[in-house]
């Protein structure tokens, strides 16, 4: 029997097994994370080693440094995840790993160790789409949440409106045409002299500011178009700052941060609600690093409640990159009989979800 055939029969056995323990591995950007998740939704451990301090001095993630740090950290973090879960390698049923999108060198670190473990332990390997991972964080946080729902995925690299029709079945409703929402936060924060990562810094300082001081442009695109664009807003903030600086005028960082943030959140919330109304879903979920934003959470909750919709968001630690969400997504793939062979490659810019685009307007 080949390794592949052996795994195929293992997967069939696992689909009938009661308790399934999956080790999740996530190394797509600047967090090295390993988690043990039982039956998709019970997190036994979720260890996250952030590289933020390392990259802060450069004002953003340096890919080469990220890969090297993942190499150093990945084995100890897997050991910690197993220890915290109180299990040994031999109790694992499956290995889940992010295959993309993300930084190629960073992804390869997680992929290599995932393959080595799956082969050595003779258990199935499942490659997980990072965006699907972010969406799945909602299943962990809300044990009763089931598809269908509409998910706004907003992170440093992605801004996607995804219609989750069933487990593992997605249609892309809209996406950014230029910068991701988190990218806009990070770039504006840098211009305001705030430290990396910009999202949490703007979130904090905006609390002291007045969002009505400056009206920055909101890009709504054509009627019933659910794509986003944030580069015009980013440029408007940078021009506003340059203008003040050229004239030697002082300004309030808090007011600019609050006004910028309000512009981002207005568009994200309005478009999400309009898309939900258009496709006829009443449940909305948030996912990704920017979903940790306090204004977005509060505003989305208020606006969705006004429309009689239900809103779901993961706790902040499950919004930003973590391996528990990867193990969760893999569980639902496994239940459908999906697994990968050891030829699985990393996909720095490919996403399953982005491929299935439907026209809504
Ligand atoms: O999901 P994530 O950890 O990594 C990617 O997949 O990109 O998201 C990181 C992004 C960064 O751009 C960061 O500035 C943003 O999420 N972020 C926030 C907040 N916390 C993290 N943006 C706004 N408000 C926050 N509280
Ligand atoms: Zn992410």
PDB file of C-alpha atoms in Angstrom, residues 70-318:
ATOM      1  CA  UNK A  70       9.876  30.836  12.279  1.00  0.00           C
ATOM      2  CA  UNK A  71      12.681  28.258  11.885  1.00  0.00           C
ATOM      3  CA  UNK A  72      13.917  29.039  15.408  1.00  0.00           C
ATOM      4  CA  UNK A  73      10.494  29.041  17.021  1.00  0.00           C
ATOM      5  CA  UNK A  74       8.399  26.386  15.298  1.00  0.00           C
ATOM      6  CA  UNK A  75       9.648  23.242  17.102  1.00  0.00           C
ATOM      7  CA  UNK A  76       9.485  24.706  20.622  1.00  0.00           C
ATOM      8  CA  UNK A  77       6.034  26.154  19.977  1.00  0.00           C
ATOM      9  CA  UNK A  78       4.717  22.764  18.802  1.00  0.00           C
ATOM     10  CA  UNK A  79       6.142  21.154  21.957  1.00  0.00           C
ATOM     11  CA  UNK A  80       4.459  23.825  24.075  1.00  0.00           C
ATOM     12  CA  UNK A  81       1.116  23.331  22.297  1.00  0.00           C
ATOM     13  CA  UNK A  82       1.201  19.575  22.936  1.00  0.00           C
ATOM     14  CA  UNK A  83       2.275  20.045  26.543  1.00  0.00           C
ATOM     15  CA  UNK A  84      -0.485  22.532  27.248  1.00  0.00           C
ATOM     16  CA  UNK A  85      -3.015  20.201  25.625  1.00  0.00           C
ATOM     17  CA  UNK A  86      -1.667  17.387  27.801  1.00  0.00           C
ATOM     18  CA  UNK A  87      -1.085  15.007  24.896  1.00  0.00           C
ATOM     19  CA  UNK A  88       1.838  13.345  23.114  1.00  0.00           C
ATOM     20  CA  UNK A  89       2.562  13.241  19.364  1.00  0.00           C
ATOM     21  CA  UNK A  90       1.192   9.689  19.184  1.00  0.00           C
ATOM     22  CA  UNK A  91      -2.298  10.915  20.145  1.00  0.00           C
ATOM     23  CA  UNK A  92      -2.575  13.294  17.182  1.00  0.00           C
ATOM     24  CA  UNK A  93      -4.969  12.280  14.390  1.00  0.00           C
ATOM     25  CA  UNK A  94      -4.082  14.823  11.729  1.00  0.00           C
ATOM     26  CA  UNK A  95      -1.699  17.711  10.901  1.00  0.00           C
ATOM     27  CA  UNK A  96      -3.132  20.965   9.508  1.00  0.00           C
ATOM     28  CA  UNK A  97      -0.958  23.688   8.032  1.00  0.00           C
ATOM     29  CA  UNK A  98      -1.504  27.010   6.272  1.00  0.00           C
ATOM     30  CA  UNK A  99      -0.404  26.614   2.638  1.00  0.00           C
ATOM     31  CA  UNK A 100      -1.173  30.214   1.616  1.00  0.00           C
ATOM     32  CA  UNK A 101      -1.650  33.007   0.919  1.00  0.00           C
ATOM     33  CA  UNK A 102       1.296  34.539   2.777  1.00  0.00           C
ATOM     34  CA  UNK A 103       5.063  35.084   2.634  1.00  0.00           C
ATOM     35  CA  UNK A 104       6.657  32.242   0.691  1.00  0.00           C
ATOM     36  CA  UNK A 105       9.660  31.669   2.975  1.00  0.00           C
ATOM     37  CA  UNK A 106       7.496  31.892   6.075  1.00  0.00           C
ATOM     38  CA  UNK A 107       4.912  29.439   4.693  1.00  0.00           C
ATOM     39  CA  UNK A 108       7.648  26.955   3.767  1.00  0.00           C
ATOM     40  CA  UNK A 109       8.780  26.658   7.381  1.00  0.00           C
ATOM     41  CA  UNK A 110       5.337  25.540   8.572  1.00  0.00           C
ATOM     42  CA  UNK A 111       4.812  23.353   5.509  1.00  0.00           C
ATOM     43  CA  UNK A 112       8.120  21.521   5.950  1.00  0.00           C
ATOM     44  CA  UNK A 113       7.564  20.630   9.573  1.00  0.00           C
ATOM     45  CA  UNK A 114       3.928  19.692   8.916  1.00  0.00           C
ATOM     46  CA  UNK A 115       4.950  17.237   6.187  1.00  0.00           C
ATOM     47  CA  UNK A 116       7.727  15.783   8.322  1.00  0.00           C
ATOM     48  CA  UNK A 117       5.332  15.224  11.239  1.00  0.00           C
ATOM     49  CA  UNK A 118       2.547  13.775   9.082  1.00  0.00           C
ATOM     50  CA  UNK A 119       4.978  11.349   7.456  1.00  0.00           C
ATOM     51  CA  UNK A 120       6.715  10.339  10.667  1.00  0.00           C
ATOM     52  CA  UNK A 121       3.448   9.866  12.571  1.00  0.00           C
ATOM     53  CA  UNK A 122       1.686   8.350   9.533  1.00  0.00           C
ATOM     54  CA  UNK A 123      -1.334  10.583   9.887  1.00  0.00           C
ATOM     55  CA  UNK A 124      -3.089  12.728   7.235  1.00  0.00           C
ATOM     56  CA  UNK A 125      -1.856  16.171   6.212  1.00  0.00           C
ATOM     57  CA  UNK A 126      -4.335  18.932   5.386  1.00  0.00           C
ATOM     58  CA  UNK A 127      -3.281  22.221   3.782  1.00  0.00           C
ATOM     59  CA  UNK A 128      -5.526  25.104   4.818  1.00  0.00           C
ATOM     60  CA  UNK A 129      -6.268  28.359   3.040  1.00  0.00           C
ATOM     61  CA  UNK A 130      -5.348  31.185   5.424  1.00  0.00           C
ATOM     62  CA  UNK A 131      -8.541  33.130   4.654  1.00  0.00           C
ATOM     63  CA  UNK A 132     -10.648  30.045   5.323  1.00  0.00           C
ATOM     64  CA  UNK A 133      -8.756  29.797   8.627  1.00  0.00           C
ATOM     65  CA  UNK A 134      -9.726  33.356   9.574  1.00  0.00           C
ATOM     66  CA  UNK A 135     -13.388  32.662   8.771  1.00  0.00           C
ATOM     67  CA  UNK A 136     -13.273  29.458  10.841  1.00  0.00           C
ATOM     68  CA  UNK A 137     -12.148  31.358  13.963  1.00  0.00           C
ATOM     69  CA  UNK A 138     -15.844  32.213  14.305  1.00  0.00           C
ATOM     70  CA  UNK A 139     -16.750  28.534  14.736  1.00  0.00           C
ATOM     71  CA  UNK A 140     -14.399  28.306  17.698  1.00  0.00           C
ATOM     72  CA  UNK A 141     -15.784  31.418  19.349  1.00  0.00           C
ATOM     73  CA  UNK A 142     -19.438  30.591  18.691  1.00  0.00           C
ATOM     74  CA  UNK A 143     -20.092  26.873  19.195  1.00  0.00           C
ATOM     75  CA  UNK A 144     -23.577  27.121  17.688  1.00  0.00           C
ATOM     76  CA  UNK A 145     -22.662  29.085  14.565  1.00  0.00           C
ATOM     77  CA  UNK A 146     -23.382  27.181  11.359  1.00  0.00           C
ATOM     78  CA  UNK A 147     -23.256  28.290   7.723  1.00  0.00           C
ATOM     79  CA  UNK A 148     -24.742  30.027   5.820  1.00  0.00           C
ATOM     80  CA  UNK A 149     -23.502  33.498   6.751  1.00  0.00           C
ATOM     81  CA  UNK A 150     -21.681  36.426   5.204  1.00  0.00           C
ATOM     82  CA  UNK A 151     -18.140  37.009   6.451  1.00  0.00           C
ATOM     83  CA  UNK A 152     -16.124  40.203   6.192  1.00  0.00           C
ATOM     84  CA  UNK A 153     -12.471  39.132   6.262  1.00  0.00           C
ATOM     85  CA  UNK A 154     -10.269  42.131   7.006  1.00  0.00           C
ATOM     86  CA  UNK A 155      -6.573  41.693   7.720  1.00  0.00           C
ATOM     87  CA  UNK A 156      -3.154  43.074   6.814  1.00  0.00           C
ATOM     88  CA  UNK A 157      -3.225  41.306   3.453  1.00  0.00           C
ATOM     89  CA  UNK A 158      -6.927  40.791   2.697  1.00  0.00           C
ATOM     90  CA  UNK A 159     -10.258  42.542   2.490  1.00  0.00           C
ATOM     91  CA  UNK A 160     -12.829  40.042   1.303  1.00  0.00           C
ATOM     92  CA  UNK A 161     -16.578  39.722   1.574  1.00  0.00           C
ATOM     93  CA  UNK A 162     -17.240  36.002   1.528  1.00  0.00           C
ATOM     94  CA  UNK A 163     -20.569  34.239   1.405  1.00  0.00           C
ATOM     95  CA  UNK A 164     -20.058  31.078   3.465  1.00  0.00           C
ATOM     96  CA  UNK A 165     -22.664  28.772   1.969  1.00  0.00           C
ATOM     97  CA  UNK A 166     -21.598  25.644   3.813  1.00  0.00           C
ATOM     98  CA  UNK A 167     -18.451  24.289   5.484  1.00  0.00           C
ATOM     99  CA  UNK A 168     -15.726  24.658   2.864  1.00  0.00           C
ATOM    100  CA  UNK A 169     -18.108  26.229   0.307  1.00  0.00           C
ATOM    101  CA  UNK A 170     -17.542  29.873  -0.418  1.00  0.00           C
ATOM    102  CA  UNK A 171     -18.422  32.544  -2.938  1.00  0.00           C
ATOM    103  CA  UNK A 172     -16.496  35.754  -3.115  1.00  0.00           C
ATOM    104  CA  UNK A 173     -18.854  38.728  -3.141  1.00  0.00           C
ATOM    105  CA  UNK A 174     -16.286  41.521  -3.104  1.00  0.00           C
ATOM    106  CA  UNK A 175     -12.657  42.288  -2.423  1.00  0.00           C
ATOM    107  CA  UNK A 176     -10.272  45.210  -2.312  1.00  0.00           C
ATOM    108  CA  UNK A 177      -9.083  46.573  -5.628  1.00  0.00           C
ATOM    109  CA  UNK A 178      -5.918  47.979  -4.068  1.00  0.00           C
ATOM    110  CA  UNK A 179      -4.814  48.146  -0.431  1.00  0.00           C
ATOM    111  CA  UNK A 180      -6.184  45.806   2.211  1.00  0.00           C
ATOM    112  CA  UNK A 181      -7.907  47.521   5.149  1.00  0.00           C
ATOM    113  CA  UNK A 182      -5.114  46.534   7.562  1.00  0.00           C
ATOM    114  CA  UNK A 183      -2.503  47.742   5.097  1.00  0.00           C
ATOM    115  CA  UNK A 184      -4.210  51.177   5.020  1.00  0.00           C
ATOM    116  CA  UNK A 185      -4.194  51.244   8.832  1.00  0.00           C
ATOM    117  CA  UNK A 186      -0.497  50.329   8.912  1.00  0.00           C
ATOM    118  CA  UNK A 187       0.503  52.952   6.307  1.00  0.00           C
ATOM    119  CA  UNK A 188      -1.533  55.777   7.825  1.00  0.00           C
ATOM    120  CA  UNK A 189      -0.197  54.910  11.293  1.00  0.00           C
ATOM    121  CA  UNK A 190       3.343  55.126   9.981  1.00  0.00           C
ATOM    122  CA  UNK A 191       2.686  58.588   8.517  1.00  0.00           C
ATOM    123  CA  UNK A 192       1.247  59.663  11.881  1.00  0.00           C
ATOM    124  CA  UNK A 193       4.416  58.502  13.651  1.00  0.00           C
ATOM    125  CA  UNK A 194       2.646  55.586  15.378  1.00  0.00           C
ATOM    126  CA  UNK A 195       4.456  52.290  15.784  1.00  0.00           C
ATOM    127  CA  UNK A 196       3.945  49.042  13.849  1.00  0.00           C
ATOM    128  CA  UNK A 197       1.446  47.379  13.678  1.00  0.00           C
ATOM    129  CA  UNK A 198      -0.632  50.442  12.935  1.00  0.00           C
ATOM    130  CA  UNK A 199      -4.106  48.964  13.461  1.00  0.00           C
ATOM    131  CA  UNK A 200      -4.003  48.609  17.246  1.00  0.00           C
ATOM    132  CA  UNK A 201      -2.115  51.932  17.538  1.00  0.00           C
ATOM    133  CA  UNK A 202      -4.772  53.837  15.565  1.00  0.00           C
ATOM    134  CA  UNK A 203      -7.556  52.002  17.420  1.00  0.00           C
ATOM    135  CA  UNK A 204      -6.100  53.198  20.753  1.00  0.00           C
ATOM    136  CA  UNK A 205      -5.274  56.804  19.844  1.00  0.00           C
ATOM    137  CA  UNK A 206      -8.561  57.340  17.954  1.00  0.00           C
ATOM    138  CA  UNK A 207     -10.437  56.898  21.241  1.00  0.00           C
ATOM    139  CA  UNK A 208      -9.115  60.344  22.270  1.00  0.00           C
ATOM    140  CA  UNK A 209      -9.991  61.958  18.930  1.00  0.00           C
ATOM    141  CA  UNK A 210     -13.073  63.415  17.247  1.00  0.00           C
ATOM    142  CA  UNK A 211     -14.030  61.440  14.099  1.00  0.00           C
ATOM    143  CA  UNK A 212     -15.910  64.424  12.689  1.00  0.00           C
ATOM    144  CA  UNK A 213     -12.927  66.791  12.529  1.00  0.00           C
ATOM    145  CA  UNK A 214     -11.945  65.902   8.952  1.00  0.00           C
ATOM    146  CA  UNK A 215     -14.132  64.300   6.289  1.00  0.00           C
ATOM    147  CA  UNK A 216     -11.925  61.841   4.402  1.00  0.00           C
ATOM    148  CA  UNK A 217     -13.282  60.275   1.173  1.00  0.00           C
ATOM    149  CA  UNK A 218     -15.239  57.001   1.275  1.00  0.00           C
ATOM    150  CA  UNK A 219     -14.924  54.875  -1.871  1.00  0.00           C
ATOM    151  CA  UNK A 220     -18.286  53.217  -2.472  1.00  0.00           C
ATOM    152  CA  UNK A 221     -17.787  52.331  -6.138  1.00  0.00           C
ATOM    153  CA  UNK A 222     -20.830  51.753  -8.344  1.00  0.00           C
ATOM    154  CA  UNK A 223     -24.220  50.953  -6.835  1.00  0.00           C
ATOM    155  CA  UNK A 224     -24.410  47.268  -5.825  1.00  0.00           C
ATOM    156  CA  UNK A 225     -20.707  46.740  -6.269  1.00  0.00           C
ATOM    157  CA  UNK A 226     -19.199  45.112  -3.212  1.00  0.00           C
ATOM    158  CA  UNK A 227     -15.533  45.707  -3.931  1.00  0.00           C
ATOM    159  CA  UNK A 228     -13.466  47.971  -1.699  1.00  0.00           C
ATOM    160  CA  UNK A 229     -10.733  50.525  -2.310  1.00  0.00           C
ATOM    161  CA  UNK A 230      -8.602  52.084   0.394  1.00  0.00           C
ATOM    162  CA  UNK A 231      -5.687  53.610  -1.467  1.00  0.00           C
ATOM    163  CA  UNK A 232      -7.568  56.852  -2.222  1.00  0.00           C
ATOM    164  CA  UNK A 233      -8.365  57.273   1.461  1.00  0.00           C
ATOM    165  CA  UNK A 234      -4.765  56.536   2.418  1.00  0.00           C
ATOM    166  CA  UNK A 235      -3.491  59.106  -0.112  1.00  0.00           C
ATOM    167  CA  UNK A 236      -6.017  61.681   1.151  1.00  0.00           C
ATOM    168  CA  UNK A 237      -4.689  61.307   4.713  1.00  0.00           C
ATOM    169  CA  UNK A 238      -1.054  61.521   3.533  1.00  0.00           C
ATOM    170  CA  UNK A 239      -1.814  64.645   1.446  1.00  0.00           C
ATOM    171  CA  UNK A 240      -3.650  66.231   4.352  1.00  0.00           C
ATOM    172  CA  UNK A 241      -0.633  65.645   6.615  1.00  0.00           C
ATOM    173  CA  UNK A 242       1.892  66.884   4.020  1.00  0.00           C
ATOM    174  CA  UNK A 243      -0.111  70.024   3.517  1.00  0.00           C
ATOM    175  CA  UNK A 244      -0.203  70.817   7.226  1.00  0.00           C
ATOM    176  CA  UNK A 245       3.505  70.048   7.608  1.00  0.00           C
ATOM    177  CA  UNK A 246       4.453  72.244   4.646  1.00  0.00           C
ATOM    178  CA  UNK A 247       2.622  75.146   6.246  1.00  0.00           C
ATOM    179  CA  UNK A 248       4.199  74.421   9.613  1.00  0.00           C
ATOM    180  CA  UNK A 249       0.792  73.831  11.175  1.00  0.00           C
ATOM    181  CA  UNK A 250       0.365  71.551  14.157  1.00  0.00           C
ATOM    182  CA  UNK A 251      -2.304  68.853  14.161  1.00  0.00           C
ATOM    183  CA  UNK A 252      -3.993  66.366  16.432  1.00  0.00           C
ATOM    184  CA  UNK A 253      -2.897  62.793  15.707  1.00  0.00           C
ATOM    185  CA  UNK A 254      -5.966  61.572  17.603  1.00  0.00           C
ATOM    186  CA  UNK A 255      -8.411  63.567  15.449  1.00  0.00           C
ATOM    187  CA  UNK A 256      -6.787  62.429  12.194  1.00  0.00           C
ATOM    188  CA  UNK A 257      -6.682  58.797  13.383  1.00  0.00           C
ATOM    189  CA  UNK A 258     -10.345  58.947  14.461  1.00  0.00           C
ATOM    190  CA  UNK A 259     -11.448  60.566  11.174  1.00  0.00           C
ATOM    191  CA  UNK A 260      -9.508  58.017   9.085  1.00  0.00           C
ATOM    192  CA  UNK A 261     -10.863  55.119  11.117  1.00  0.00           C
ATOM    193  CA  UNK A 262     -14.446  56.340  10.785  1.00  0.00           C
ATOM    194  CA  UNK A 263     -14.035  56.476   6.987  1.00  0.00           C
ATOM    195  CA  UNK A 264     -12.756  52.866   6.878  1.00  0.00           C
ATOM    196  CA  UNK A 265     -15.428  51.535   9.211  1.00  0.00           C
ATOM    197  CA  UNK A 266     -18.311  53.364   7.472  1.00  0.00           C
ATOM    198  CA  UNK A 267     -17.480  51.684   4.157  1.00  0.00           C
ATOM    199  CA  UNK A 268     -16.817  48.237   5.629  1.00  0.00           C
ATOM    200  CA  UNK A 269     -20.076  48.205   7.579  1.00  0.00           C
ATOM    201  CA  UNK A 270     -22.307  49.744   4.896  1.00  0.00           C
ATOM    202  CA  UNK A 271     -21.090  47.421   2.156  1.00  0.00           C
ATOM    203  CA  UNK A 272     -21.330  44.322   4.328  1.00  0.00           C
ATOM    204  CA  UNK A 273     -24.907  45.076   5.306  1.00  0.00           C
ATOM    205  CA  UNK A 274     -25.919  45.886   1.719  1.00  0.00           C
ATOM    206  CA  UNK A 275     -24.331  42.644   0.498  1.00  0.00           C
ATOM    207  CA  UNK A 276     -26.153  40.621   3.178  1.00  0.00           C
ATOM    208  CA  UNK A 277     -29.456  42.212   2.136  1.00  0.00           C
ATOM    209  CA  UNK A 278     -28.714  41.535  -1.523  1.00  0.00           C
ATOM    210  CA  UNK A 279     -27.922  37.836  -1.099  1.00  0.00           C
ATOM    211  CA  UNK A 280     -30.521  37.308   1.615  1.00  0.00           C
ATOM    212  CA  UNK A 281     -28.476  36.162   4.609  1.00  0.00           C
ATOM    213  CA  UNK A 282     -29.253  37.392   8.114  1.00  0.00           C
ATOM    214  CA  UNK A 283     -26.033  36.402   9.844  1.00  0.00           C
ATOM    215  CA  UNK A 284     -22.841  38.419   9.514  1.00  0.00           C
ATOM    216  CA  UNK A 285     -19.410  37.446  10.835  1.00  0.00           C
ATOM    217  CA  UNK A 286     -16.168  39.390  11.074  1.00  0.00           C
ATOM    218  CA  UNK A 287     -12.712  37.842  10.752  1.00  0.00           C
ATOM    219  CA  UNK A 288      -9.023  38.784  10.431  1.00  0.00           C
ATOM    220  CA  UNK A 289      -6.769  41.163  12.352  1.00  0.00           C
ATOM    221  CA  UNK A 290      -8.828  44.295  11.636  1.00  0.00           C
ATOM    222  CA  UNK A 291     -11.879  42.519  13.094  1.00  0.00           C
ATOM    223  CA  UNK A 292     -10.189  43.190  16.464  1.00  0.00           C
ATOM    224  CA  UNK A 293     -10.854  46.903  15.884  1.00  0.00           C
ATOM    225  CA  UNK A 294     -13.106  48.295  18.594  1.00  0.00           C
ATOM    226  CA  UNK A 295     -14.976  50.789  16.384  1.00  0.00           C
ATOM    227  CA  UNK A 296     -15.618  48.200  13.655  1.00  0.00           C
ATOM    228  CA  UNK A 297     -17.000  45.730  16.213  1.00  0.00           C
ATOM    229  CA  UNK A 298     -19.184  48.308  17.910  1.00  0.00           C
ATOM    230  CA  UNK A 299     -20.465  49.920  14.705  1.00  0.00           C
ATOM    231  CA  UNK A 300     -21.130  46.599  12.966  1.00  0.00           C
ATOM    232  CA  UNK A 301     -23.064  45.384  16.008  1.00  0.00           C
ATOM    233  CA  UNK A 302     -25.181  48.545  16.162  1.00  0.00           C
ATOM    234  CA  UNK A 303     -25.934  48.665  12.430  1.00  0.00           C
ATOM    235  CA  UNK A 304     -26.662  44.950  12.052  1.00  0.00           C
ATOM    236  CA  UNK A 305     -28.985  45.001  15.045  1.00  0.00           C
ATOM    237  CA  UNK A 306     -30.871  47.916  13.489  1.00  0.00           C
ATOM    238  CA  UNK A 307     -31.492  45.667  10.464  1.00  0.00           C
ATOM    239  CA  UNK A 308     -32.462  42.673  12.602  1.00  0.00           C
ATOM    240  CA  UNK A 309     -29.320  40.730  11.625  1.00  0.00           C
ATOM    241  CA  UNK A 310     -27.156  38.678  13.950  1.00  0.00           C
ATOM    242  CA  UNK A 311     -23.479  39.554  14.175  1.00  0.00           C
ATOM    243  CA  UNK A 312     -20.569  37.319  15.202  1.00  0.00           C
ATOM    244  CA  UNK A 313     -16.939  38.127  15.818  1.00  0.00           C
ATOM    245  CA  UNK A 314     -14.067  36.181  17.342  1.00  0.00           C
ATOM    246  CA  UNK A 315     -12.289  37.433  20.467  1.00  0.00           C
ATOM    247  CA  UNK A 316      -9.246  39.571  19.486  1.00  0.00           C
ATOM    248  CA  UNK A 317      -6.723  36.732  19.945  1.00  0.00           C
ATOM    249  CA  UNK A 318      -8.657  34.642  17.407  1.00  0.00           C
TER     250      UNK A 318
END
